[in-house]
Amino acid sequence: MGAVVAAALFWSSSYAVTKRVLEDVGPLTIGAVRFTLAALLLGVMVRLSRRRPARPDARQRRLLHLSGFLGITVYFVLENVGVDLSTASDASLIVATYPLMTMLVELFVHRTRIPLSRVAGVLLATVGAFLVVRNGAEVGGGSRWLGDVLLLLGGLAWAGYNVLGKRASAGQDAVSVTYHQTLAGAAGFLLASLLEVDEWRVPGVTASSLLVYLAVACSVGGFLLYNYGLRQMASSVAVNILNLVPVFGVIGAVVINGESIRPAQAVGGVIIIVGVALGMVERGQRAPAAATAKAGRVPRSPAAAAPTAHGEPGGGP
């Protein structure tokens, strides 16, 4: 859980940073630079790793590359263009609907039973996210609605990334999984950025520094932490924790920019934290049962004890 919370902390700054870089660099070019730098850094990390896992088989590589294309190229194209047309506040609010989308994709693909506590936690956290960002929404232009639609479609791509990535990560560590996903995502972005070739120019010092920050902190750091945490929990639980992003965003605005926080935003932050905690209740209930089974007090058949492709005992196919 701590790894996903740390990823949310990094990602909470990405919307405001991207909005600033968009003043100098096109949305597709931002993605190409950001993820190419991230792929190069991850490649070096894989090469230098002393405990390198076995190379993913052909099926795993296909799934990892597809998840990377969905979660990096498709998602960030939609996010960057959406933020460019809309506002960073709208983006933070719409991201709060992603756990709902992920639960629906999990239900459709894996036919898993979604516990009521998780559903309630996701809904509660979504309401809290709305309260946090509602008062900070800026007035956008005539294209704001289109940007919001693109951000919503990005949620479907992000759900696909979570479900496919979890299935393809068996036997691989977080660095290897993140490297293969980022490699595919960077390749897709490099092709897409050619649409902006006429607008290419050398960015200023500030924009260049922020691009490096997006690559190192938000891409390498954020995705490594998130993929590590995703291995330990269901996709919808991990995405629900990301509802902490607007909370961290508001705290950062208060601490760094000296902005004031309104009572409704403070209440929303508390509701989000309660919702995230509620979404984790099922894991707390499972832990004792797992420990009991491990100690041999509750015999289980080999089939029942084996983890499924979804990564959870007794889960979907």
Coordinates of C-alpha atoms in Angstrom, one line a residue:
M1 CA 0.0 0.0 0.0
G2 CA 2.8 2.4 0.9
A3 CA 4.3 2.1 -2.6
V4 CA 1.0 3.1 -4.3
V5 CA 0.6 6.0 -1.9
A6 CA 4.1 7.2 -2.8
A7 CA 3.2 6.9 -6.5
A8 CA 0.1 9.0 -5.9
L9 CA 2.3 11.6 -4.2
F10 CA 4.5 11.8 -7.3
W11 CA 1.6 11.8 -9.8
S12 CA -0.3 14.5 -7.8
S13 CA 2.2 17.1 -9.3
S14 CA 2.1 15.8 -12.9
Y15 CA -1.0 17.8 -14.0
A16 CA 0.2 21.2 -12.9
V17 CA 3.7 20.4 -14.2
T18 CA 2.3 19.3 -17.6
K19 CA 0.1 22.3 -17.8
R20 CA 3.2 24.5 -17.4
V21 CA 5.3 22.6 -19.9
L22 CA 2.5 22.8 -22.5
E23 CA 3.3 26.5 -22.8
D24 CA 6.6 25.5 -24.6
V25 CA 6.1 22.0 -25.8
G26 CA 3.3 20.2 -27.6
P27 CA 1.3 17.5 -25.8
L28 CA 2.6 14.6 -27.9
T29 CA 6.2 15.8 -27.8
I30 CA 6.0 16.0 -24.0
G31 CA 5.1 12.3 -23.9
A32 CA 7.8 11.4 -26.4
V33 CA 10.6 13.2 -24.5
R34 CA 9.3 12.1 -21.1
F35 CA 9.0 8.4 -21.8
T36 CA 12.0 8.1 -24.0
L37 CA 14.1 9.5 -21.2
A38 CA 12.3 7.1 -18.7
A39 CA 12.9 4.1 -21.0
L40 CA 16.6 4.8 -21.3
L41 CA 17.0 5.2 -17.5
L42 CA 15.0 2.0 -16.9
G43 CA 17.1 0.1 -19.5
V44 CA 20.2 1.0 -17.6
M45 CA 18.6 -0.1 -14.3
V46 CA 17.7 -3.5 -15.9
R47 CA 21.2 -3.9 -17.2
L48 CA 22.9 -3.1 -13.9
S49 CA 20.5 -5.2 -11.8
R50 CA 22.4 -8.0 -10.0
R51 CA 19.3 -10.1 -9.6
R52 CA 17.9 -9.9 -13.1
P53 CA 14.7 -12.0 -13.6
A54 CA 14.2 -14.4 -16.5
R55 CA 13.3 -12.6 -19.7
P56 CA 9.5 -12.5 -20.1
D57 CA 8.2 -15.1 -22.5
A58 CA 6.5 -14.1 -25.8
R59 CA 3.0 -14.0 -24.4
Q60 CA 4.1 -11.9 -21.4
R61 CA 6.0 -9.5 -23.7
R62 CA 2.9 -9.0 -25.9
L63 CA 0.7 -8.3 -22.8
L64 CA 3.3 -6.0 -21.3
H65 CA 3.7 -4.1 -24.5
L66 CA 0.0 -3.8 -25.0
S67 CA -0.5 -2.6 -21.4
G68 CA 2.3 -0.1 -21.9
F69 CA 0.8 1.2 -25.1
L70 CA -2.6 1.6 -23.4
G71 CA -1.4 3.0 -20.1
I72 CA 1.4 5.2 -21.5
T73 CA 0.8 6.1 -25.1
V74 CA -3.0 6.1 -25.3
Y75 CA -3.6 7.3 -21.7
F76 CA -1.1 10.1 -21.8
V77 CA -2.0 11.3 -25.3
L78 CA -5.6 11.6 -24.0
E79 CA -4.4 13.2 -20.7
N80 CA -2.0 15.7 -22.3
V81 CA -4.4 16.8 -25.0
G82 CA -7.3 16.7 -22.5
V83 CA -5.4 18.9 -20.0
D84 CA -4.4 21.2 -22.8
L85 CA -8.1 21.7 -23.8
S86 CA -9.5 21.6 -20.2
T87 CA -8.0 22.4 -16.8
A88 CA -5.7 20.7 -14.3
S89 CA -8.6 20.8 -11.8
D90 CA -11.0 19.1 -14.2
A91 CA -8.3 16.4 -14.8
S92 CA -7.9 15.8 -11.0
L93 CA -11.7 15.4 -10.7
I94 CA -12.1 13.1 -13.6
V95 CA -9.2 10.9 -12.5
A96 CA -11.3 10.2 -9.3
T97 CA -13.7 8.2 -11.6
Y98 CA -11.0 5.8 -12.7
P99 CA -11.4 3.3 -9.9
L100 CA -15.1 2.8 -10.9
M101 CA -14.0 2.1 -14.5
T102 CA -11.3 -0.3 -13.3
M103 CA -13.8 -2.2 -11.2
L104 CA -16.1 -2.6 -14.2
V105 CA -13.2 -3.8 -16.4
E106 CA -12.1 -6.3 -13.7
L107 CA -15.7 -7.5 -13.5
F108 CA -16.0 -7.9 -17.2
V109 CA -12.6 -9.5 -17.9
H110 CA -12.0 -11.6 -14.8
R111 CA -15.6 -12.1 -13.7
T112 CA -14.4 -11.4 -10.2
R113 CA -16.8 -10.8 -7.3
I114 CA -16.3 -7.2 -6.2
P115 CA -16.7 -6.9 -2.3
L116 CA -19.3 -4.4 -1.2
S117 CA -16.7 -2.8 1.1
R118 CA -14.5 -2.0 -2.0
V119 CA -17.4 -0.7 -3.9
A120 CA -18.4 1.6 -1.0
G121 CA -14.9 2.7 -0.5
V122 CA -14.5 3.7 -4.2
L123 CA -17.8 5.6 -4.3
L124 CA -16.9 7.4 -1.0
A125 CA -13.5 8.4 -2.3
T126 CA -15.0 9.6 -5.5
V127 CA -17.3 11.9 -3.6
G128 CA -14.4 13.2 -1.5
A129 CA -12.4 13.9 -4.7
F130 CA -15.3 15.9 -6.1
L131 CA -15.3 18.0 -2.9
V132 CA -11.6 18.6 -3.0
V133 CA -11.4 19.9 -6.5
R134 CA -14.8 21.4 -7.0
N135 CA -13.9 24.8 -5.6
G136 CA -10.7 24.9 -7.5
A137 CA -12.1 24.5 -11.0
E138 CA -11.0 27.2 -13.4
V139 CA -13.1 28.6 -16.1
G140 CA -12.1 26.9 -19.4
G141 CA -12.6 27.8 -23.0
G142 CA -15.1 26.5 -25.5
S143 CA -13.1 23.2 -25.9
R144 CA -13.2 22.4 -22.2
W145 CA -16.0 19.8 -22.7
L146 CA -13.9 18.0 -25.4
G147 CA -10.9 17.9 -23.0
D148 CA -13.1 16.4 -20.3
V149 CA -14.4 13.7 -22.7
L150 CA -10.8 12.8 -23.7
L151 CA -9.8 12.5 -20.0
L152 CA -12.8 10.2 -19.4
L153 CA -11.6 8.0 -22.3
G154 CA -8.2 8.0 -20.7
G155 CA -9.7 6.3 -17.7
L156 CA -10.7 3.3 -19.9
A157 CA -7.1 3.0 -21.2
W158 CA -5.8 3.2 -17.6
A159 CA -8.2 0.4 -16.5
G160 CA -6.9 -1.7 -19.4
Y161 CA -3.3 -1.0 -18.3
N162 CA -4.0 -2.1 -14.8
V163 CA -5.7 -5.4 -15.7
L164 CA -3.3 -6.4 -18.4
G165 CA -0.2 -5.4 -16.5
K166 CA -1.2 -7.4 -13.5
R167 CA -1.8 -10.5 -15.6
A168 CA 1.5 -10.2 -17.4
S169 CA 3.7 -9.5 -14.4
A170 CA 4.0 -13.0 -13.1
G171 CA 7.7 -13.9 -12.3
Q172 CA 8.9 -10.4 -13.1
D173 CA 10.1 -7.7 -10.8
A174 CA 8.8 -4.1 -10.9
V175 CA 11.8 -2.8 -12.8
S176 CA 11.5 -5.4 -15.6
V177 CA 7.7 -4.9 -15.9
T178 CA 8.0 -1.1 -16.0
Y179 CA 10.9 -1.2 -18.5
H180 CA 8.9 -3.3 -21.1
Q181 CA 5.8 -1.2 -20.6
T182 CA 7.7 2.1 -20.9
L183 CA 9.6 0.9 -24.0
A184 CA 6.3 0.2 -25.8
G185 CA 4.8 3.5 -24.6
A186 CA 7.8 5.5 -25.7
A187 CA 7.8 3.9 -29.1
G188 CA 4.1 4.8 -29.6
F189 CA 4.7 8.4 -28.4
L190 CA 7.7 8.9 -30.7
L191 CA 5.5 8.0 -33.7
A192 CA 2.6 10.2 -32.5
S193 CA 5.0 13.2 -31.9
L194 CA 5.7 13.3 -35.6
L195 CA 2.3 15.0 -35.9
E196 CA 3.9 18.0 -34.2
V197 CA 7.1 18.1 -36.1
D198 CA 6.4 21.6 -37.5
E199 CA 6.0 22.9 -33.9
W200 CA 9.3 21.4 -32.5
R201 CA 11.6 23.9 -30.9
V202 CA 14.2 23.8 -28.1
P203 CA 12.3 24.4 -24.8
G204 CA 13.5 26.9 -22.3
V205 CA 15.4 26.0 -19.1
T206 CA 12.3 25.8 -16.9
A207 CA 10.4 23.6 -19.4
S208 CA 13.4 21.3 -19.8
S209 CA 13.9 20.9 -16.1
L210 CA 10.2 20.1 -15.7
L211 CA 10.4 17.5 -18.5
V212 CA 13.3 15.8 -16.6
Y213 CA 11.2 15.9 -13.5
L214 CA 8.3 14.2 -15.3
A215 CA 10.6 11.6 -16.7
V216 CA 12.5 10.7 -13.5
A217 CA 10.0 11.3 -10.7
C218 CA 6.6 10.8 -12.3
S219 CA 7.5 8.2 -14.9
V220 CA 10.3 6.1 -13.5
G221 CA 9.6 6.7 -9.8
G222 CA 5.8 6.7 -10.0
F223 CA 5.5 3.7 -12.3
L224 CA 8.0 1.6 -10.4
L225 CA 6.3 2.2 -7.1
Y226 CA 2.9 1.7 -8.6
N227 CA 3.8 -1.6 -10.4
Y228 CA 5.4 -2.9 -7.2
G229 CA 2.3 -2.1 -5.2
L230 CA 0.0 -3.5 -7.9
R231 CA 1.6 -6.9 -7.5
Q232 CA 0.3 -7.0 -3.9
M233 CA -3.3 -6.0 -4.4
A234 CA -6.3 -6.0 -6.7
S235 CA -6.3 -3.4 -9.5
S236 CA -9.4 -1.6 -8.3
V237 CA -7.9 -1.3 -4.8
A238 CA -4.7 0.2 -6.2
V239 CA -6.6 2.6 -8.4
N240 CA -8.8 3.6 -5.5
I241 CA -5.7 4.6 -3.5
L242 CA -4.9 7.0 -6.4
N243 CA -7.9 9.1 -5.2
L244 CA -5.3 10.5 -2.8
V245 CA -3.8 12.4 -5.8
P246 CA -6.2 15.4 -5.5
V247 CA -5.6 15.5 -1.7
F248 CA -1.8 15.7 -2.2
G249 CA -2.4 18.2 -5.0
V250 CA -4.3 20.6 -2.6
I251 CA -1.7 20.1 0.1
G252 CA 1.1 21.0 -2.4
A253 CA -0.8 24.1 -3.5
V254 CA -1.1 25.2 0.1
V255 CA 2.5 24.5 1.0
I256 CA 4.3 25.5 -2.2
N257 CA 2.0 28.2 -3.6
G258 CA 0.5 29.6 -0.4
E259 CA -3.0 28.9 -1.6
S260 CA -5.8 28.8 1.0
I261 CA -7.9 25.6 1.6
R262 CA -11.6 25.8 2.0
P263 CA -13.7 23.8 4.5
A264 CA -15.3 21.7 1.8
Q265 CA -11.9 20.7 0.5
A266 CA -10.7 19.7 3.9
V267 CA -13.9 17.6 4.4
G268 CA -13.4 16.1 1.0
G269 CA -9.8 15.1 1.9
V270 CA -11.0 13.3 5.0
I271 CA -13.7 11.5 3.0
I272 CA -11.1 10.3 0.5
I273 CA -8.9 8.9 3.2
V274 CA -11.9 7.1 4.8
G275 CA -12.9 5.8 1.4
V276 CA -9.4 4.5 0.6
A277 CA -9.2 2.8 4.0
L278 CA -12.7 1.2 3.5
G279 CA -11.5 -0.1 0.1
M280 CA -8.7 -1.9 1.9
V281 CA -10.9 -3.6 4.6
E282 CA -11.1 -6.8 2.6
R283 CA -7.4 -7.2 2.6
G284 CA -7.3 -6.9 6.3
Q285 CA -9.9 -9.6 6.6
R286 CA -8.0 -11.9 4.2
A287 CA -4.7 -11.7 6.0
P288 CA -5.6 -13.8 9.1
A289 CA -7.2 -16.4 6.9
A290 CA -4.1 -16.6 4.7
A291 CA -1.9 -16.9 7.8
T292 CA -4.1 -19.6 9.3
A293 CA -4.0 -21.6 6.0
K294 CA -0.2 -21.2 5.9
A295 CA 0.1 -22.6 9.4
G296 CA -1.8 -25.7 8.4
R297 CA -4.9 -25.1 10.6
V298 CA -7.2 -24.9 7.5
P299 CA -6.4 -27.5 4.9
R300 CA -6.8 -26.3 1.3
S301 CA -6.5 -28.2 -2.0
P302 CA -3.6 -27.3 -4.3
A303 CA -6.1 -25.9 -6.8
A304 CA -7.6 -23.6 -4.3
A305 CA -4.3 -22.5 -2.9
A306 CA -2.7 -21.7 -6.3
P307 CA -2.8 -18.0 -7.4
T308 CA -4.8 -17.4 -10.5
A309 CA -3.6 -15.3 -13.5
H310 CA -5.3 -12.4 -11.9
G311 CA -2.9 -12.7 -8.9
E312 CA -5.4 -13.5 -6.2
P313 CA -6.4 -16.9 -4.9
G314 CA -9.8 -17.9 -6.1
G315 CA -10.0 -15.0 -8.5
G316 CA -11.1 -14.9 -12.1
P317 CA -9.4 -16.7 -15.1

